[in-house]
Coordinates of C-alpha atoms and ligand atoms in Angstrom, one line a residue:
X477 CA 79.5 27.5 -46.7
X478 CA 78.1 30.4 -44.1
X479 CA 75.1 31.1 -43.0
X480 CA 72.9 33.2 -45.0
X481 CA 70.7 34.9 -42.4
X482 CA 71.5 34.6 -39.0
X483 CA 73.8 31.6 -37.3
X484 CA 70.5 29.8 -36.4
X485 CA 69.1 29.9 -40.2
X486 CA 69.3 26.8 -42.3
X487 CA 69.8 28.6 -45.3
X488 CA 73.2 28.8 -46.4
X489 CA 74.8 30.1 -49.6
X490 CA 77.8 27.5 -50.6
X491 CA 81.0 28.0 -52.3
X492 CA 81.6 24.7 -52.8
X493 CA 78.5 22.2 -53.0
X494 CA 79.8 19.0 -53.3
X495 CA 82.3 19.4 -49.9
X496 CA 79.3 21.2 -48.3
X497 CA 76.8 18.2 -49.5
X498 CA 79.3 16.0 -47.5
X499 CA 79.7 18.2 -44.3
X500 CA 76.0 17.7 -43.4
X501 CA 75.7 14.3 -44.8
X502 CA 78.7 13.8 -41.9
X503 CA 75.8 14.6 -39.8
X504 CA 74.3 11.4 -40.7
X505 CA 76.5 8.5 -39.9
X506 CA 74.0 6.4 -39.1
X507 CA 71.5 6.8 -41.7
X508 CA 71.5 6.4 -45.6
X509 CA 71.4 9.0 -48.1
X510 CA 68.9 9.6 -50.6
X511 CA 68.4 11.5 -54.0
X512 CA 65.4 12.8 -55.3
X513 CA 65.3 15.0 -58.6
X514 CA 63.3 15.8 -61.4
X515 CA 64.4 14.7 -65.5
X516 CA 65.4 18.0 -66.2
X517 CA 67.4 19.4 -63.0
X518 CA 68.6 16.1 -63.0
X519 CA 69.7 16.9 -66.9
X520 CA 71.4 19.8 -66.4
X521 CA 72.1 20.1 -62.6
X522 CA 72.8 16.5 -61.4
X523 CA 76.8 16.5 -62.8
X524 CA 78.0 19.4 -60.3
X525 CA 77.1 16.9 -57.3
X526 CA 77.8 13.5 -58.7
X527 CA 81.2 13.2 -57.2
X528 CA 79.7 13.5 -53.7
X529 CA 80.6 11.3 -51.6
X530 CA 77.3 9.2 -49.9
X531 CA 75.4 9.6 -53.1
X532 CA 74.4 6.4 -54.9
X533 CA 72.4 5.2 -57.7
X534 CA 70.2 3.1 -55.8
X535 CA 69.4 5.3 -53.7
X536 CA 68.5 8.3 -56.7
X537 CA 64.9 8.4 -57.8
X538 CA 64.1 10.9 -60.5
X539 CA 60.5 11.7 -61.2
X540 CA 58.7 13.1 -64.1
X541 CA 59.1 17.2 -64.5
X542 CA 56.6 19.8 -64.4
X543 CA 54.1 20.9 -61.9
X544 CA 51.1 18.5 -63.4
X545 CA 52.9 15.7 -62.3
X546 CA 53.3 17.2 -58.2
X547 CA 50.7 14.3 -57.5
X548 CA 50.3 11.2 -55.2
X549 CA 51.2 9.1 -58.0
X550 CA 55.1 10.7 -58.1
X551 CA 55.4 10.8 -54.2
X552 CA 54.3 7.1 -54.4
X553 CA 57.3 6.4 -56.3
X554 CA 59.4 8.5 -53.7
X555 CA 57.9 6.7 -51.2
X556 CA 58.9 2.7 -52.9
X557 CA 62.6 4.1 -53.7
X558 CA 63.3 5.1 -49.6
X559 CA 61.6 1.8 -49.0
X560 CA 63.1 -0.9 -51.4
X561 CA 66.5 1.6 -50.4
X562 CA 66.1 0.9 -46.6
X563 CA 65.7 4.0 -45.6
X564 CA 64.9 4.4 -41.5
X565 CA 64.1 7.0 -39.5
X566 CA 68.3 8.4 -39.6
X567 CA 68.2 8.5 -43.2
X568 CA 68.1 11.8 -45.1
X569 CA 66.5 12.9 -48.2
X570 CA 68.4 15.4 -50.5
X571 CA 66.1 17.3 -53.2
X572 CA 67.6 18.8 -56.3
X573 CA 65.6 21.1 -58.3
X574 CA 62.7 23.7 -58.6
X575 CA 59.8 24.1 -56.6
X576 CA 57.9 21.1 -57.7
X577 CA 60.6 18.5 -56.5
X578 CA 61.5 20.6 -53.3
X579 CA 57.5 20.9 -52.3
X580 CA 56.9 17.1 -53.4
X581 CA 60.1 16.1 -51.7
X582 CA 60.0 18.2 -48.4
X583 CA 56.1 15.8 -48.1
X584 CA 57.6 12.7 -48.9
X585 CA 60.2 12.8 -46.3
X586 CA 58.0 14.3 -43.6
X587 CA 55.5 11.3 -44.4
X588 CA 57.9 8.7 -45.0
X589 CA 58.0 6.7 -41.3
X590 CA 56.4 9.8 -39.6
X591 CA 59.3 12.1 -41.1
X592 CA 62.9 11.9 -41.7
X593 CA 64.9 14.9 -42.4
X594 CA 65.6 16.8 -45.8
X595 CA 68.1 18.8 -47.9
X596 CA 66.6 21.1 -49.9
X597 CA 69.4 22.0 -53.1
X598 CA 67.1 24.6 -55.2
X599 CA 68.2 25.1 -59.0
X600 CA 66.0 27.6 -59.9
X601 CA 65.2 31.4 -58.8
X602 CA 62.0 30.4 -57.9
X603 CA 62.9 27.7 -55.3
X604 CA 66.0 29.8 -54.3
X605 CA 64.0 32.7 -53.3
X606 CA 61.0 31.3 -52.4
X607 CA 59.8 27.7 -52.3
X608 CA 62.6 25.6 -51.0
X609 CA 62.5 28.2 -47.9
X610 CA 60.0 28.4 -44.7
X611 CA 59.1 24.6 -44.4
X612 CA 55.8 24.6 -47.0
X613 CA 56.0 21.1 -48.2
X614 CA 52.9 18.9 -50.7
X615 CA 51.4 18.0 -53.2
X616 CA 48.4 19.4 -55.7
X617 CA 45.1 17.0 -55.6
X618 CA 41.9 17.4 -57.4
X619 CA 42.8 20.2 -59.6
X620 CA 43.5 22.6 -56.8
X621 CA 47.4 23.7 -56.4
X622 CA 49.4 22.3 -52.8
X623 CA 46.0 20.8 -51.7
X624 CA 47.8 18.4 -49.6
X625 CA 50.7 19.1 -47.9
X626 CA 52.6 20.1 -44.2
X627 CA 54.5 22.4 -43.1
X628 CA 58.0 20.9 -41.7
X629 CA 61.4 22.9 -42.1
X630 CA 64.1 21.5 -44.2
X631 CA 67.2 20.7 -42.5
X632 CA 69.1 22.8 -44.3
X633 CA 68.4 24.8 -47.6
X634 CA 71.8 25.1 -49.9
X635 CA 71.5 28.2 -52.3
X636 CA 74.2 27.4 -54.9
X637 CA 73.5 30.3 -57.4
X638 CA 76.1 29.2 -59.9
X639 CA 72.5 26.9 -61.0
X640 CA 71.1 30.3 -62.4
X641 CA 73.4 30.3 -65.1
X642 CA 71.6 26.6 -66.7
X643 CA 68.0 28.5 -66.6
X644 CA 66.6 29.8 -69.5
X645 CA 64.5 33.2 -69.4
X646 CA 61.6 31.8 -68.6
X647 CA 62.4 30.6 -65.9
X648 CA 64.9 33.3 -64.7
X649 CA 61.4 35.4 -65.2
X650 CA 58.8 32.9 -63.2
X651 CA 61.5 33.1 -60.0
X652 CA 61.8 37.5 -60.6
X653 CA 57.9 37.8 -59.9
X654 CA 58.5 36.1 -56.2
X655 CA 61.7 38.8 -55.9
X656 CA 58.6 41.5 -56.8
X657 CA 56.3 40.6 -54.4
X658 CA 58.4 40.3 -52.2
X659 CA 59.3 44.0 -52.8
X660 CA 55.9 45.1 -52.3
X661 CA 55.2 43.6 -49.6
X662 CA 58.1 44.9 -48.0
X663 CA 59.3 48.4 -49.0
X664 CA 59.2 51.1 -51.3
X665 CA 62.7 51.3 -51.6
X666 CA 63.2 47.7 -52.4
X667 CA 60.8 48.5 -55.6
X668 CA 63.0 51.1 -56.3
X669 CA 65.8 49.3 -56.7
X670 CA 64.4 46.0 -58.3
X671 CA 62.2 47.6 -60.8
X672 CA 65.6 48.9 -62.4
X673 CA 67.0 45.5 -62.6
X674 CA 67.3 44.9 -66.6
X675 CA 65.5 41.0 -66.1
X676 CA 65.0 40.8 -70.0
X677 CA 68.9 40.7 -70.0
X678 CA 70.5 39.8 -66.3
X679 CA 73.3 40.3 -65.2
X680 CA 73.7 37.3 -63.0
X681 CA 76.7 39.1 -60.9
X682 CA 74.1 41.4 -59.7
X683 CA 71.1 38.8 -59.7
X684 CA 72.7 37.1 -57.3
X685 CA 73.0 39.8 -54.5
X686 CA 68.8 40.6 -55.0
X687 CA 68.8 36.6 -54.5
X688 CA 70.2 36.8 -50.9
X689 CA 68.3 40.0 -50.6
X690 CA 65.0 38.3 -51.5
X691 CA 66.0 35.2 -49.2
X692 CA 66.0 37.6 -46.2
X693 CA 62.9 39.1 -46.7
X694 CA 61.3 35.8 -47.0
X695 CA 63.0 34.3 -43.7
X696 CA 61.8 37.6 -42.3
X697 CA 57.9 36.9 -42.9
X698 CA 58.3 33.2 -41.8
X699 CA 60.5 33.8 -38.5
X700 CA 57.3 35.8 -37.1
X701 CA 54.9 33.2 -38.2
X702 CA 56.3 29.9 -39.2
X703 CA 52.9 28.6 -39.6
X704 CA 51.1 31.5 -41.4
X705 CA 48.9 32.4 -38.6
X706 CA 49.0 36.0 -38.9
X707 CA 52.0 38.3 -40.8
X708 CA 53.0 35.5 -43.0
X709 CA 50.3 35.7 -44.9
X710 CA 51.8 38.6 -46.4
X711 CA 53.7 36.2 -48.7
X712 CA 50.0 35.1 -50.2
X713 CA 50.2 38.6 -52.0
X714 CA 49.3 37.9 -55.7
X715 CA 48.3 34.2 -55.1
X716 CA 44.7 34.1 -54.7
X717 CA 44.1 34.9 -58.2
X718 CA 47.6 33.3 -59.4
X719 CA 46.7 30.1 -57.9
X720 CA 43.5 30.2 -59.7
X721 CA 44.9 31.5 -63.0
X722 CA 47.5 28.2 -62.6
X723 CA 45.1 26.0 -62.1
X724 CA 42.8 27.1 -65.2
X725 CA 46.2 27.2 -67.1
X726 CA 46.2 23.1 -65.7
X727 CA 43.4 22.0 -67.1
X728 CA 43.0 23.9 -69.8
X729 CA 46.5 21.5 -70.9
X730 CA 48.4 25.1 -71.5
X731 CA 50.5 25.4 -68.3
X732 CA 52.1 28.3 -67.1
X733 CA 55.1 28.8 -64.8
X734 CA 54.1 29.6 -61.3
X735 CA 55.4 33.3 -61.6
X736 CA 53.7 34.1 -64.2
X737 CA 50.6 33.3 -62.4
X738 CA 51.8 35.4 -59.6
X739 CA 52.7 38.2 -62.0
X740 CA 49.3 38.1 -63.2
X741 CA 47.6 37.9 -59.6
X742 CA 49.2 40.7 -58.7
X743 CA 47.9 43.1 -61.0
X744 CA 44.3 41.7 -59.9
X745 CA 45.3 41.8 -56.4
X746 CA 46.6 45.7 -56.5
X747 CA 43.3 46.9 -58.6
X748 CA 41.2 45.0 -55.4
X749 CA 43.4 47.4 -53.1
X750 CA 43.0 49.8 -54.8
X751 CA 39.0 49.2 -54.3
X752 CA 39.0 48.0 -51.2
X753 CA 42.5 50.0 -49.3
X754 CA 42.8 53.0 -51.8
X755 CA 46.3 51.9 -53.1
X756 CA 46.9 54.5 -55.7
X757 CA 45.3 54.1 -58.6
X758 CA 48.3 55.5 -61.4
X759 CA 51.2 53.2 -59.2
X760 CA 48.7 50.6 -60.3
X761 CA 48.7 51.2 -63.8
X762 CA 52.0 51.8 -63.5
X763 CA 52.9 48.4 -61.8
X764 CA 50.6 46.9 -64.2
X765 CA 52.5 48.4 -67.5
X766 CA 55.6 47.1 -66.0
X767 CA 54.1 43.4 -65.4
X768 CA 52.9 43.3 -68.5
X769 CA 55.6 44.3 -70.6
X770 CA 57.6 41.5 -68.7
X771 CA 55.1 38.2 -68.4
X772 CA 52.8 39.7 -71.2
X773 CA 49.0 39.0 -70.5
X774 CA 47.2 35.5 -69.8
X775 CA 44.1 35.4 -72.2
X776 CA 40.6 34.5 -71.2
X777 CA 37.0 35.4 -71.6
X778 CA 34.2 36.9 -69.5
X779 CA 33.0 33.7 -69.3
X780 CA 35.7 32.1 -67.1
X781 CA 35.3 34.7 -64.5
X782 CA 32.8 32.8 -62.8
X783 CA 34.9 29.4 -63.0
X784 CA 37.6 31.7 -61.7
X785 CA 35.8 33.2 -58.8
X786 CA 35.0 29.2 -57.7
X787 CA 38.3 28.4 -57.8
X788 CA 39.4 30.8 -55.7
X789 CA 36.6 29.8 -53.3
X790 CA 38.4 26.5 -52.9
X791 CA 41.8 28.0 -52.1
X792 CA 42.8 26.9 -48.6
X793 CA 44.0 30.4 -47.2
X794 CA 40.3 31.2 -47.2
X795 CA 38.5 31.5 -43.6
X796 CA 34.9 31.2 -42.3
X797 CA 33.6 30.3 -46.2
X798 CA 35.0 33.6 -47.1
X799 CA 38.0 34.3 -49.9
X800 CA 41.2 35.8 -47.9
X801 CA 43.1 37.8 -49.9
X802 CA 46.3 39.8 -48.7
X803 CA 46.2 43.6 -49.7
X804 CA 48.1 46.4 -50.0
X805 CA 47.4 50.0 -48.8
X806 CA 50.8 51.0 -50.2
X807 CA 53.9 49.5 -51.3
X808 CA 55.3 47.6 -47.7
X809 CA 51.6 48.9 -46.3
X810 CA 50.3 45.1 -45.9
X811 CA 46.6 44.2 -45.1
X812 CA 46.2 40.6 -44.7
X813 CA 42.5 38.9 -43.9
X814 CA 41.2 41.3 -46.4
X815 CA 37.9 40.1 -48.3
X816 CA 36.1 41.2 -51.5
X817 CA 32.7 41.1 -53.2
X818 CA 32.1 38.6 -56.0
X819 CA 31.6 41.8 -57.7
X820 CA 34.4 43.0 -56.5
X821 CA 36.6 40.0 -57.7
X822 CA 34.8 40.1 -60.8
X823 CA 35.6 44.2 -61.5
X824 CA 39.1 43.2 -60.3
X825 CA 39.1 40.0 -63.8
X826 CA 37.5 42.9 -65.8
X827 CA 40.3 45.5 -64.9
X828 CA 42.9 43.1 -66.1
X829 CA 41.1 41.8 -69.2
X830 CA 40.8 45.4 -70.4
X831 CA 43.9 47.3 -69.2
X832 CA 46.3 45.6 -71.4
Ligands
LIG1740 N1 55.2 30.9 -50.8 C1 54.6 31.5 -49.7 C2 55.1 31.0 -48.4 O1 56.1 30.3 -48.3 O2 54.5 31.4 -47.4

């Protein structure tokens, strides 16, 4: 195991996950051990850490999948299993999966007894790259996505990236749009070199060096601003609209994964720079050809726009009653407390609806 980003980061990149599992659970002597997982990383992922030593049945509690069920309900049941377990204030919390049980898992653990500490194991590219790192922890709650949550660092992140190889395309997709914003939001010439990447058939070999890649740029953003005062913000790139789009997706009981939400925010998101910064309009079509022909387009009417626009009004990054979206003058030119128009916002649904 070595440190993936500097020798203070708690993201590391293991060779060998059961031996490292143990190392820091040797950091708990006094406290108990607990496992929290979702059916289907617990499915496919659970057997490559089974033989770790500190691990126990009693002490596992595996939740429902999918992002509908990231509710109080679930973390209830988190909540019962560290309590009928005995957990105190030593024990520690490992979370195996994607972003739902890393998010739902960091909250329950820095709830549970006013916080004990938490392992965050992500399976999938998304959590890898993005939601198991920089301490963003909850839950959704009334239809609105992470409504409730806190922010509170794992104790250490493991990136085991043998788990990409049990993803299916989907999912390898969802985690890629995080990897592309973080590219735009960082430099040209890291959009040089991921919009190459064949994603539509990866070579994981490679994959995995963008992954560590990706990680940095992340850690970057939250170093300066752990609590998204200011620069992290950048990181809400896409996610204004995404979030909104997800939450539609929610309710309308046809899903999507979280980076295909993104995906499709983004292309909103670079038409409102475009309005409102002057990002260049043919690197937006061009952007937007090459979204498209990966996530493919998310279907609704001109009559959603205004149930869209509302949702967006709830979303919690906004300041002063006023939607905050983060821009882009350029590729790596970030603009964050940008706002827009309704009209704007509306031109910016319109422009997608119409482009594909
Ligand atoms: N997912 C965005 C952030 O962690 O700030």
């Amino acid at each position: 195991m070595f440190p993936l980003l500097s020798k203070e980061s708690n993201v590391f990149i293991v060779d060998d996950l059961t031996k490292d599992i143990e190392h820091l659970i040797g950091n708990f002597p006094n406290g108990k051990v607990f496992l929290l997982s979702d059916k289907e990383s617990y499915k496919h992922c659970f057997s490559k850490i089974e033989d770790t030593a500190g691990l126990s049945p009693e002490r596992t509690v595996v939740i429902p999948d999918g992002d509908h069920n990231k509710k109080l309900s679930t973390i209830e049941k988190v909540w019962q299993m560290l309590s009928n377990g005995g957990a105190d204030r030593k024990s520690l919390l490992i979370t195996l999966g994607g972003g739902m049980p890393c998010d739902l898992g960091g909250f329950a653990a820095s709830t549970f007894k006013r916080g004990i500490q938490f392992i965050n194991i992500p399976t999938t590219l998304l959590a890898q790259v993005d939601a198991s790192i920089g301490g963003k922890t909850g839950i959704n709650f009334g239809g609105l996505k992470n409504e409730i949550g806190v922010f509170n660092q794992a104790t250490a992140v493991l990136i085991d990236t043998t788990f990409l190889e049990t993803l299916d395309q989907p999912n390898i997709i969802s985690g890629f749009a995080e990897m592309i914003k973080h590219a735009f939001i960082f430099s040209a010439e890291r959009w040089e070199q991921l919009k190459v990447f064949d994603i539509a058939n990866p070579n994981l070999d490679e994959l995995k060096d963008l992954v560590a890649d990706s990680i940095r740029i992340k850690d970057h953003f939250v170093q300066n601003d752990p609590l998204e005062n200011h620069i992290r913000k950048a990181l809400n790139f896409g996610h204004t609209f995404g979030h909104a789009f997800e939450s539609m997706a929610m309710y309308e009981d046809r899903a999507i994964l979280h980076g295909y939400a993104v995906a499709f925010g983004m292309i909103c998101e670079l038409y409102l720079s475009h309005i409102r910064l002057g990002f260049p309009m043919p690197k937006v079509m061009e952007i937007a050809e090459y979204l498209e022909a990966i996530y493919g387009h998310f279907e609704f009417g001109k009559d959603k726009f205004e149930e869209l626009y509302k949702l967006m009004t709830h979303d919690k990054k906004n300041e002063a009653n006023k939607i905050n979206f983060t821009l882009l003058e350029g590729i790596g030119k970030i603009q964050i407390n940008c706002q827009a128009t309704k009209e704007e916002v509306f031109d910016a649904l319109y422009f997608y609806n119409n482009f594909k």
